[in-house]
Tab-separated table of C-alpha atoms in Angstrom:
chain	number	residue	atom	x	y	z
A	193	UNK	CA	239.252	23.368	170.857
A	194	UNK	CA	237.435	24.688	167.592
A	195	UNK	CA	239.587	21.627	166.142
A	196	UNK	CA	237.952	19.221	168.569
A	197	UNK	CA	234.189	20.631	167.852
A	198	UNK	CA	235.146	20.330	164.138
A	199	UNK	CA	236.406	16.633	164.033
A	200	UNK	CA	233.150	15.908	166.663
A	201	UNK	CA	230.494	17.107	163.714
A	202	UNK	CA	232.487	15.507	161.191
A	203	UNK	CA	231.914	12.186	163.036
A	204	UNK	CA	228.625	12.949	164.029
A	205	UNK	CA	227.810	13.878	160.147
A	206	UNK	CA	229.636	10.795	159.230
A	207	UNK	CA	227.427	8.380	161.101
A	208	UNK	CA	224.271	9.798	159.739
A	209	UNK	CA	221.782	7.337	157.724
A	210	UNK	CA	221.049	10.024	155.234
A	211	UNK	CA	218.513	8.821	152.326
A	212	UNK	CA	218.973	7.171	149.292
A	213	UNK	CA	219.189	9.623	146.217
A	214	UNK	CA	215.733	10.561	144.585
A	215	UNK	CA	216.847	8.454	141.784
A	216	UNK	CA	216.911	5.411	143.500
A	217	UNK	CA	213.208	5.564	144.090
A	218	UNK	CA	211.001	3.378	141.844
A	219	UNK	CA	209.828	4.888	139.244
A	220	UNK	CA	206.050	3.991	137.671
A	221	UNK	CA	204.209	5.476	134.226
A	222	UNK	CA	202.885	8.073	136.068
A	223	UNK	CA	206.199	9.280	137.901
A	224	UNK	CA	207.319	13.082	137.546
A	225	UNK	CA	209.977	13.457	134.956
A	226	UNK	CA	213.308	15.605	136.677
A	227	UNK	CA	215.725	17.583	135.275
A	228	UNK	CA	219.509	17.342	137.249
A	229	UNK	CA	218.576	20.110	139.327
A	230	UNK	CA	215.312	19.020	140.236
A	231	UNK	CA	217.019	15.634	141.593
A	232	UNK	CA	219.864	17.659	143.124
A	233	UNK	CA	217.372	19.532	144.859
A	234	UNK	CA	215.562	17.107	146.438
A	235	UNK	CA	218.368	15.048	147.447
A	236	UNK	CA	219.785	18.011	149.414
A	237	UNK	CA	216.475	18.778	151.062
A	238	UNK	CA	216.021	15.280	151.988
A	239	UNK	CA	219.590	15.205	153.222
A	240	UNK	CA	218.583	18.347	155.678
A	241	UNK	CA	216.028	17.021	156.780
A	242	UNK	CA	217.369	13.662	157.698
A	243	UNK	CA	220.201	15.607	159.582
A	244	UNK	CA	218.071	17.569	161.485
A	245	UNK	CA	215.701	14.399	162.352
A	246	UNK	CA	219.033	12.310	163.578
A	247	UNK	CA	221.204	15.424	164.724
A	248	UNK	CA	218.574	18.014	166.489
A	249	UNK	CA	215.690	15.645	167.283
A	250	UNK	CA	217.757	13.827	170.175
A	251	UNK	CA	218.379	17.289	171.403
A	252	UNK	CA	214.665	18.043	172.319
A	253	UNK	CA	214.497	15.343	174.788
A	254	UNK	CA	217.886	16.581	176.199
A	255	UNK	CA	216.619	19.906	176.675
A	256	UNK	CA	213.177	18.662	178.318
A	257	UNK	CA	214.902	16.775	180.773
A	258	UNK	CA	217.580	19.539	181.740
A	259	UNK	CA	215.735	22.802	180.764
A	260	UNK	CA	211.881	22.620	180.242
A	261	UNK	CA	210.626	19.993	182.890
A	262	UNK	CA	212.814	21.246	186.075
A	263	UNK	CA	211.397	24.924	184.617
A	264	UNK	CA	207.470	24.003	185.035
A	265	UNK	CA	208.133	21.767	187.847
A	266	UNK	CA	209.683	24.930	189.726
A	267	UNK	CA	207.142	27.590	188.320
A	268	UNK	CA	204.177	25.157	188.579
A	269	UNK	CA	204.801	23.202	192.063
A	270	UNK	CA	203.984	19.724	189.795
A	271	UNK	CA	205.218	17.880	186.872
A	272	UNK	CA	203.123	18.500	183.484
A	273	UNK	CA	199.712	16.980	183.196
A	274	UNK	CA	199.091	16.656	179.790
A	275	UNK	CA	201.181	16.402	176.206
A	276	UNK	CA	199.623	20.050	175.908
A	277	UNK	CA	201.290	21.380	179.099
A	278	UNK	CA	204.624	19.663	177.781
A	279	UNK	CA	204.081	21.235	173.964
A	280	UNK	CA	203.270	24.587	175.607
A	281	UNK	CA	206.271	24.454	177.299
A	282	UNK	CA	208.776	23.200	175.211
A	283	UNK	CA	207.335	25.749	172.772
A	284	UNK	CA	209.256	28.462	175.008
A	285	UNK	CA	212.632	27.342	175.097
A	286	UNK	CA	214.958	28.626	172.363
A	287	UNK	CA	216.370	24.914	170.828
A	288	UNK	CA	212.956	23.532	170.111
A	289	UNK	CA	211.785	26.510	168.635
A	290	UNK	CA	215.041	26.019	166.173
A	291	UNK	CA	214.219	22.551	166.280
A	292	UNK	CA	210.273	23.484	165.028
A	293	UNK	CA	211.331	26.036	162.655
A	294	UNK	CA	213.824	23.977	160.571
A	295	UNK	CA	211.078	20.812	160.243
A	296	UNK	CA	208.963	23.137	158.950
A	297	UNK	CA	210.777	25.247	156.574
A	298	UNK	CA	212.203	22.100	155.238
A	299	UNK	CA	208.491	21.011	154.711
A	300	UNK	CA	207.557	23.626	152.888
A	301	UNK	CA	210.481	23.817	150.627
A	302	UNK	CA	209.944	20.411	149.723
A	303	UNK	CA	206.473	20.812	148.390
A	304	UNK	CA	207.280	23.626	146.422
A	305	UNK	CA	210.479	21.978	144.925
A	306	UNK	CA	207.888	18.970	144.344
A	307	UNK	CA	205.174	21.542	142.929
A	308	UNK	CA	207.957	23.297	140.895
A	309	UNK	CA	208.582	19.995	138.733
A	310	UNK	CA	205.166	18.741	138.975
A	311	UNK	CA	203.599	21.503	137.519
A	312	UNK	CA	205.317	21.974	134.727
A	313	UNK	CA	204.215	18.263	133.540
A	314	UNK	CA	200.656	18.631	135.120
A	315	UNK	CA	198.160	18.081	132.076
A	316	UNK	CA	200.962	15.053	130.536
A	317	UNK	CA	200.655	13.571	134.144
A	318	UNK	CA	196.557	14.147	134.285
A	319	UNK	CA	196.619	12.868	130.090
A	320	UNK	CA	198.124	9.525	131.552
A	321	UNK	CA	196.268	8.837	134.085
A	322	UNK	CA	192.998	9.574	132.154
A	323	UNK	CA	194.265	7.330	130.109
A	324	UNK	CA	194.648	4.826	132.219
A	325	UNK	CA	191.762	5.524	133.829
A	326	UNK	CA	189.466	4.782	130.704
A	327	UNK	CA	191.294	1.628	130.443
A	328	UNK	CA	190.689	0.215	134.171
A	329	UNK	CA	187.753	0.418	136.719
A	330	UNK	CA	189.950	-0.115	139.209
A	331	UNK	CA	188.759	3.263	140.972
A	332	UNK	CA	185.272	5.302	141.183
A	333	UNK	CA	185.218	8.554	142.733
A	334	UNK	CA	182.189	9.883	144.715
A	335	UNK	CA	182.016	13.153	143.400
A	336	UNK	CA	179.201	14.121	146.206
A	337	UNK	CA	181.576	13.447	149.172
A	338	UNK	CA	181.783	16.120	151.745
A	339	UNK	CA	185.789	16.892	152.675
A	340	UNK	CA	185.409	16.849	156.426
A	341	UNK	CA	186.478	20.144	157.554
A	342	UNK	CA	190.092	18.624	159.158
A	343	UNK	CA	190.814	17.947	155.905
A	344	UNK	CA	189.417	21.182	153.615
A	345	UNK	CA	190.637	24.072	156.391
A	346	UNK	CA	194.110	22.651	156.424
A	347	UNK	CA	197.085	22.423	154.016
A	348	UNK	CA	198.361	18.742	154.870
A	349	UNK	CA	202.167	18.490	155.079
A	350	UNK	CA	201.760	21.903	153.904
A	351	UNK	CA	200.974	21.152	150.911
A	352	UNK	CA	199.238	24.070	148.744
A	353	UNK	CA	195.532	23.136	148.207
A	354	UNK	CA	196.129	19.556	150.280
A	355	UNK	CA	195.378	16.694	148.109
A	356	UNK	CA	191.807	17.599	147.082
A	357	UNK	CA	192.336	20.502	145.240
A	358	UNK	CA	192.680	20.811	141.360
A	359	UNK	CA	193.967	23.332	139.073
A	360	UNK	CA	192.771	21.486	135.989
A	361	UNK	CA	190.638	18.989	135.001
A	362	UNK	CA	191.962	15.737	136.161
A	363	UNK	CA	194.456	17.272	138.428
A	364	UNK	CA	196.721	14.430	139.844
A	365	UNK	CA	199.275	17.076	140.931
A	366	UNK	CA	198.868	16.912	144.703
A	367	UNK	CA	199.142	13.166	143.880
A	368	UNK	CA	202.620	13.294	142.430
């Protein structure tokens, strides 16, 4: 049996669209330099997170339809109402909670690998595009706007300081 369950993930793995390599990405002036590991890194966090998307994310439909819905239907006397009835719900059963935590610890290791080579390069990446900046009204910055408060309370993609903050002058950080 454990034979069967092992040759069943090994197909399953198999079959899985995982993502092209960070080094296949196009690259630009302004792109991070990486070291091996850096790349390495990423490429195995992307590759998690790809497996989880093709391999667990099927699975929270399976268990609404077998677990969650019959469950409120029976305590509740109706089918959910609203996406929040059907969040609330789902939020209680053990698989999506699995489900939940992996996207998000995968999220957050990912900006901090990103921040981890980033940072290191910060005021060469903010030098370059200065320069280019100086070179190019392309852009002009209102520095008067107002961050609405969806966007300053909350660390987007949970990203550390979202993409407003800066560290230095010129910070293109969150950017990179």
């Amino acid at each position: 049996m454990a034979q069967n369950i092992s040759k069943s993930i090994n197909q399953t793995v198999a079959s899985i669209d995982v993502p092209p390599p960070v080094t296949a990405a196009k690259r630009h002036q302004l792109y991070p330099q990486m070291q091996h590991d850096d790349r390495a890194r990423l490429n195995f966090i992307m590759a998690c997170y790809r497996m989880t998307a093709n391999v667990l994310t099927p699975g929270n439909e399976q268990v609404y339809s077998a677990r969650v819905k019959p469950n409120f239907e029976t305590k509740n006397q109706r089918p959910p109402a609203s996406r929040q009835e059907v969040r609330q719900a789902m939020n209680q059963d053990p698989f999506h909670s699995l489900w939940s935590a992996l996207r998000r610890n995968l999220m957050e290791i990912r900006q901090q690998t990103g921040r981890h080579v980033v940072l290191k390069q910060n005021q060469t990446l903010a030098d370059k595009v200065a320069e280019y900046s100086q070179s190019s009204s392309d852009l002009e910055l209102d520095d008067d706007l107002t961050l609405p408060p969806y966007v300053a309370e909350v660390d987007h993609h949970c990203m550390p300081g979202s993409y407003y903050s800066e560290m230095i002058e010129g910070d293109v950080a969150p950017a990179a």
